[in-house]
Amino acid sequence: SLADHPIRSPYPRGTRKRLMKNRFLVCNIGWMDKYDGLGKGVKIVGGASFIKKKGWGNEIYNFRRYKGHFCGGLFPGRFKGYDKSINIDNIGALQGHDEIHGVTVIWTAPRPSGGTFVVGWYKNATVYRTEQDAPPRSRRQIPKRKSESCGYYVEANAKDGKLLENDLRTLEVPRFKKGGMGISSVWFAHRTPLGRKFLRKVTPLIQMGSPLKKLQKKKSKLSLPRQSDLEQRQKIERLAMEATTRWYE
């Protein structure tokens, strides 16, 4: 079993036990509202350079249901003309195994106005080392190439998936700084102090199902919060702390 093969990691033992109780993988993709395919007025922006060239990416179907499941695509890059694999050994895959189960996959994307933010997640997901072919009749056709379909690297039960509305995508990802997410679309956040700090922020969000606040326009400095708003924030913050405590127990 996986418990018989502990993961060798460079961070302190106590932190490893807390964070690796649930394995994490952070995947950066292009920005969309629904991730349910392209269409009139529906497009994908940002993400891999491939998207800028082609106008699409495998992630365009990440939240399209197929037989009660989500199939998550991404673009880990290319090497000598072939798609790169995901080094799932870094999240605990056994030697020689091409998939790992029970992973929390956090989907992030660059907001068109700036910054990279959490847009959703899959809990209890299966992550594959190499790209998998789209299931038959899963409606994952490549735009303008109906005979070909978008593959995927991640699979999860739809009930374990969550896509945040645009105004709830408020948790920013540390990027292009020491220990943060870099140019790669795959980030093993548990391997750096900054990454572990990010995971400690995102876990209560996943437990609660939504962020503590929505993206709002700036208010006048003279305006004061209503008492009901203050009480609501305090209640949410208390629930977040309780969720974090349960997560790490």
Tab-separated table of N, CA, C and O in Angstrom, residues 50-117:
chain	number	residue	atom	x	y	z
A	50	PHE	N	0.691	27.546	-26.121
A	50	PHE	CA	-0.089	26.786	-27.099
A	50	PHE	C	-1.470	27.400	-27.274
A	50	PHE	O	-1.995	27.482	-28.390
A	51	ILE	N	-2.064	27.840	-26.162
A	51	ILE	CA	-3.402	28.426	-26.221
A	51	ILE	C	-3.397	29.705	-27.039
A	51	ILE	O	-4.304	29.968	-27.832
A	52	LYS	N	-2.370	30.505	-26.867
A	52	LYS	CA	-2.279	31.764	-27.610
A	52	LYS	C	-2.160	31.507	-29.107
A	52	LYS	O	-2.669	32.272	-29.925
A	53	LYS	N	-1.476	30.418	-29.466
A	53	LYS	CA	-1.280	30.095	-30.880
A	53	LYS	C	-2.520	29.450	-31.496
A	53	LYS	O	-2.915	29.776	-32.614
A	54	LYS	N	-3.155	28.529	-30.767
A	54	LYS	CA	-4.234	27.718	-31.324
A	54	LYS	C	-5.637	28.195	-30.938
A	54	LYS	O	-6.612	27.852	-31.595
A	55	GLY	N	-5.730	28.912	-29.817
A	55	GLY	CA	-7.045	29.372	-29.384
A	55	GLY	C	-7.815	28.352	-28.578
A	55	GLY	O	-9.005	28.549	-28.285
A	56	TRP	N	-7.175	27.272	-28.215
A	56	TRP	CA	-7.817	26.249	-27.388
A	56	TRP	C	-6.749	25.467	-26.625
A	56	TRP	O	-5.569	25.555	-26.923
A	57	GLY	N	-7.188	24.705	-25.637
A	57	GLY	CA	-6.319	23.820	-24.881
A	57	GLY	C	-7.165	22.682	-24.318
A	57	GLY	O	-8.404	22.781	-24.265
A	58	ASN	N	-6.533	21.603	-23.888
A	58	ASN	CA	-7.288	20.449	-23.384
A	58	ASN	C	-8.139	20.778	-22.163
A	58	ASN	O	-9.066	20.038	-21.822
A	59	GLU	N	-7.838	21.879	-21.480
A	59	GLU	CA	-8.592	22.235	-20.278
A	59	GLU	C	-9.967	22.821	-20.573
A	59	GLU	O	-10.754	23.059	-19.649
A	60	ILE	N	-10.292	23.064	-21.830
A	60	ILE	CA	-11.578	23.688	-22.142
A	60	ILE	C	-12.768	22.822	-21.718
A	60	ILE	O	-13.891	23.319	-21.616
A	61	TYR	N	-12.519	21.545	-21.425
A	61	TYR	CA	-13.602	20.639	-21.011
A	61	TYR	C	-13.449	20.173	-19.566
A	61	TYR	O	-14.077	19.189	-19.165
A	62	ASN	N	-12.650	20.845	-18.766
A	62	ASN	CA	-12.345	20.342	-17.425
A	62	ASN	C	-13.549	20.215	-16.494
A	62	ASN	O	-13.504	19.469	-15.524
A	63	PHE	N	-14.627	20.937	-16.782
A	63	PHE	CA	-15.821	20.817	-15.946
A	63	PHE	C	-17.044	20.441	-16.776
A	63	PHE	O	-18.163	20.816	-16.443
A	64	ARG	N	-16.809	19.678	-17.840
A	64	ARG	CA	-17.906	19.070	-18.597
A	64	ARG	C	-18.110	17.665	-18.051
A	64	ARG	O	-17.190	16.843	-18.050
A	65	ARG	N	-19.302	17.362	-17.617
A	65	ARG	CA	-19.579	16.047	-17.026
A	65	ARG	C	-19.614	14.954	-18.082
A	65	ARG	O	-20.124	15.149	-19.181
A	66	TYR	N	-19.084	13.799	-17.707
A	66	TYR	CA	-19.178	12.612	-18.555
A	66	TYR	C	-19.386	11.409	-17.642
A	66	TYR	O	-18.497	11.035	-16.878
A	67	LYS	N	-20.582	10.865	-17.665
A	67	LYS	CA	-20.941	9.716	-16.829
A	67	LYS	C	-20.588	9.951	-15.361
A	67	LYS	O	-20.007	9.099	-14.685
A	68	GLY	N	-20.928	11.146	-14.881
A	68	GLY	CA	-20.708	11.463	-13.483
A	68	GLY	C	-19.282	11.788	-13.111
A	68	GLY	O	-18.947	11.829	-11.919
A	69	HIS	N	-18.432	12.027	-14.114
A	69	HIS	CA	-17.026	12.322	-13.852
A	69	HIS	C	-16.585	13.594	-14.578
A	69	HIS	O	-17.210	14.035	-15.540
A	70	PHE	N	-15.483	14.157	-14.088
A	70	PHE	CA	-14.778	15.221	-14.780
A	70	PHE	C	-13.434	14.678	-15.249
A	70	PHE	O	-12.780	13.913	-14.522
A	71	CYS	N	-13.033	15.059	-16.445
A	71	CYS	CA	-11.720	14.693	-16.979
A	71	CYS	C	-10.933	15.982	-17.193
A	71	CYS	O	-11.323	16.828	-18.002
A	72	GLY	N	-9.861	16.132	-16.439
A	72	GLY	CA	-9.111	17.380	-16.443
A	72	GLY	C	-7.906	17.364	-17.360
A	72	GLY	O	-6.994	16.557	-17.199
A	73	GLY	N	-7.900	18.271	-18.316
A	73	GLY	CA	-6.776	18.392	-19.232
A	73	GLY	C	-5.884	19.556	-18.848
A	73	GLY	O	-6.308	20.494	-18.192
A	74	LEU	N	-4.652	19.478	-19.278
A	74	LEU	CA	-3.698	20.567	-19.106
A	74	LEU	C	-2.588	20.365	-20.118
A	74	LEU	O	-2.583	19.370	-20.850
A	75	PHE	N	-1.655	21.291	-20.151
A	75	PHE	CA	-0.555	21.191	-21.110
A	75	PHE	C	0.764	21.291	-20.343
A	75	PHE	O	1.250	22.385	-20.065
A	76	PRO	N	1.344	20.151	-19.951
A	76	PRO	CA	2.594	20.170	-19.173
A	76	PRO	C	3.825	20.512	-19.990
A	76	PRO	O	4.938	20.516	-19.463
A	77	GLY	N	3.639	20.800	-21.273
A	77	GLY	CA	4.768	21.168	-22.128
A	77	GLY	C	5.098	20.078	-23.131
A	77	GLY	O	4.531	18.984	-23.108
A	78	ARG	N	6.036	20.381	-24.033
A	78	ARG	CA	6.455	19.420	-25.045
A	78	ARG	C	7.969	19.300	-25.045
A	78	ARG	O	8.687	20.245	-24.712
A	79	PHE	N	8.427	18.106	-25.396
A	79	PHE	CA	9.864	17.854	-25.486
A	79	PHE	C	10.125	16.979	-26.701
A	79	PHE	O	9.596	15.872	-26.810
A	80	LYS	N	10.895	17.509	-27.652
A	80	LYS	CA	11.203	16.798	-28.889
A	80	LYS	C	9.937	16.329	-29.605
A	80	LYS	O	9.857	15.209	-30.110
A	81	GLY	N	8.917	17.205	-29.598
A	81	GLY	CA	7.698	16.908	-30.334
A	81	GLY	C	6.668	16.083	-29.594
A	81	GLY	O	5.579	15.843	-30.104
A	82	TYR	N	6.970	15.651	-28.362
A	82	TYR	CA	6.039	14.831	-27.592
A	82	TYR	C	5.603	15.577	-26.336
A	82	TYR	O	6.360	16.342	-25.742
A	83	ASP	N	4.338	15.320	-25.917
A	83	ASP	CA	3.859	15.934	-24.689
A	83	ASP	C	4.649	15.382	-23.508
A	83	ASP	O	4.900	14.181	-23.412
A	84	LYS	N	5.024	16.264	-22.596
A	84	LYS	CA	5.741	15.837	-21.404
A	84	LYS	C	4.807	15.064	-20.484
A	84	LYS	O	3.591	15.223	-20.516
A	85	SER	N	5.396	14.240	-19.625
A	85	SER	CA	4.613	13.529	-18.632
A	85	SER	C	4.629	14.320	-17.325
A	85	SER	O	5.430	15.234	-17.140
A	86	ILE	N	3.729	13.976	-16.409
A	86	ILE	CA	3.712	14.568	-15.076
A	86	ILE	C	4.480	13.636	-14.151
A	86	ILE	O	4.195	12.436	-14.085
A	87	ASN	N	5.445	14.168	-13.443
A	87	ASN	CA	6.253	13.344	-12.543
A	87	ASN	C	5.465	13.061	-11.266
A	87	ASN	O	5.673	13.693	-10.231
A	88	ILE	N	4.561	12.093	-11.346
A	88	ILE	CA	3.701	11.788	-10.201
A	88	ILE	C	4.465	11.117	-9.065
A	88	ILE	O	3.912	10.952	-7.972
A	89	ASP	N	5.738	10.760	-9.294
A	89	ASP	CA	6.560	10.263	-8.186
A	89	ASP	C	6.653	11.326	-7.093
A	89	ASP	O	6.781	11.006	-5.908
A	90	ASN	N	6.576	12.591	-7.486
A	90	ASN	CA	6.693	13.694	-6.528
A	90	ASN	C	5.494	13.817	-5.602
A	90	ASN	O	5.546	14.553	-4.607
A	91	ILE	N	4.397	13.137	-5.921
A	91	ILE	CA	3.235	13.159	-5.032
A	91	ILE	C	2.916	11.773	-4.502
A	91	ILE	O	1.804	11.520	-4.031
A	92	GLY	N	3.903	10.868	-4.569
A	92	GLY	CA	3.752	9.594	-3.890
A	92	GLY	C	3.463	8.380	-4.736
A	92	GLY	O	3.172	7.308	-4.186
A	93	ALA	N	3.517	8.474	-6.055
A	93	ALA	CA	3.268	7.305	-6.896
A	93	ALA	C	4.369	6.268	-6.678
A	93	ALA	O	5.546	6.607	-6.524
A	94	LEU	N	4.002	5.012	-6.643
A	94	LEU	CA	4.978	3.949	-6.485
A	94	LEU	C	5.795	3.788	-7.762
A	94	LEU	O	5.306	4.054	-8.859
A	95	GLN	N	7.003	3.335	-7.597
A	95	GLN	CA	7.883	3.150	-8.747
A	95	GLN	C	7.250	2.200	-9.760
A	95	GLN	O	6.780	1.124	-9.411
A	96	GLY	N	7.222	2.622	-11.005
A	96	GLY	CA	6.646	1.794	-12.057
A	96	GLY	C	5.154	1.969	-12.243
A	96	GLY	O	4.582	1.406	-13.182
A	97	HIS	N	4.508	2.729	-11.372
A	97	HIS	CA	3.073	2.961	-11.500
A	97	HIS	C	2.820	4.217	-12.337
A	97	HIS	O	3.527	5.211	-12.220
A	98	ASP	N	1.787	4.163	-13.156
A	98	ASP	CA	1.488	5.273	-14.060
A	98	ASP	C	0.290	6.100	-13.629
A	98	ASP	O	-0.188	6.948	-14.388
A	99	GLU	N	-0.211	5.873	-12.426
A	99	GLU	CA	-1.312	6.667	-11.904
A	99	GLU	C	-1.272	6.650	-10.380
A	99	GLU	O	-0.669	5.770	-9.775
A	100	ILE	N	-1.873	7.651	-9.782
A	100	ILE	CA	-1.970	7.717	-8.333
A	100	ILE	C	-3.344	8.245	-7.965
A	100	ILE	O	-3.878	9.129	-8.639
A	101	HIS	N	-3.931	7.671	-6.929
A	101	HIS	CA	-5.289	8.022	-6.524
A	101	HIS	C	-5.280	8.885	-5.267
A	101	HIS	O	-4.274	8.979	-4.557
A	102	GLY	N	-6.422	9.488	-4.965
A	102	GLY	CA	-6.578	10.242	-3.736
A	102	GLY	C	-5.846	11.561	-3.696
A	102	GLY	O	-5.422	12.012	-2.626
A	103	VAL	N	-5.712	12.220	-4.841
A	103	VAL	CA	-4.987	13.484	-4.924
A	103	VAL	C	-5.975	14.647	-4.973
A	103	VAL	O	-7.018	14.567	-5.628
A	104	THR	N	-5.657	15.719	-4.252
A	104	THR	CA	-6.416	16.959	-4.380
A	104	THR	C	-5.725	17.808	-5.442
A	104	THR	O	-4.596	18.249	-5.246
A	105	VAL	N	-6.402	18.000	-6.560
A	105	VAL	CA	-5.846	18.788	-7.664
A	105	VAL	C	-6.456	20.177	-7.624
A	105	VAL	O	-7.685	20.335	-7.646
A	106	ILE	N	-5.609	21.180	-7.527
A	106	ILE	CA	-6.044	22.571	-7.448
A	106	ILE	C	-5.812	23.220	-8.806
A	106	ILE	O	-4.684	23.281	-9.291
A	107	TRP	N	-6.882	23.693	-9.420
A	107	TRP	CA	-6.792	24.334	-10.727
A	107	TRP	C	-6.609	25.835	-10.540
A	107	TRP	O	-7.368	26.477	-9.817
A	108	THR	N	-5.609	26.392	-11.191
A	108	THR	CA	-5.366	27.831	-11.134
A	108	THR	C	-5.296	28.370	-12.554
A	108	THR	O	-5.072	27.631	-13.507
A	109	ALA	N	-5.479	29.683	-12.673
A	109	ALA	CA	-5.418	30.298	-14.004
A	109	ALA	C	-5.056	31.771	-13.865
A	109	ALA	O	-5.390	32.412	-12.861
A	110	PRO	N	-4.382	32.333	-14.887
A	110	PRO	CA	-4.040	33.757	-14.863
A	110	PRO	C	-5.251	34.603	-15.230
A	110	PRO	O	-5.817	34.463	-16.318
A	111	ARG	N	-5.647	35.486	-14.317
A	111	ARG	CA	-6.761	36.388	-14.586
A	111	ARG	C	-6.344	37.384	-15.678
A	111	ARG	O	-5.228	37.910	-15.640
A	112	PRO	N	-7.188	37.638	-16.663
A	112	PRO	CA	-6.833	38.559	-17.740
A	112	PRO	C	-6.367	39.928	-17.245
A	112	PRO	O	-5.525	40.566	-17.881
A	113	SER	N	-6.887	40.379	-16.101
A	113	SER	CA	-6.505	41.686	-15.574
A	113	SER	C	-5.236	41.641	-14.732
A	113	SER	O	-4.753	42.680	-14.277
A	114	GLY	N	-4.681	40.428	-14.537
A	114	GLY	CA	-3.441	40.304	-13.789
A	114	GLY	C	-3.541	39.356	-12.611
A	114	GLY	O	-4.597	39.240	-11.979
A	115	GLY	N	-2.436	38.666	-12.319
A	115	GLY	CA	-2.401	37.730	-11.199
A	115	GLY	C	-2.908	36.352	-11.574
A	115	GLY	O	-3.649	36.182	-12.554
A	116	THR	N	-2.490	35.345	-10.813
A	116	THR	CA	-2.932	33.966	-11.012
A	116	THR	C	-3.743	33.545	-9.793
A	116	THR	O	-3.293	33.727	-8.654
A	117	PHE	N	-4.923	32.961	-10.021
A	117	PHE	CA	-5.854	32.687	-8.934
A	117	PHE	C	-6.396	31.251	-8.996
A	117	PHE	O	-6.428	30.632	-10.056
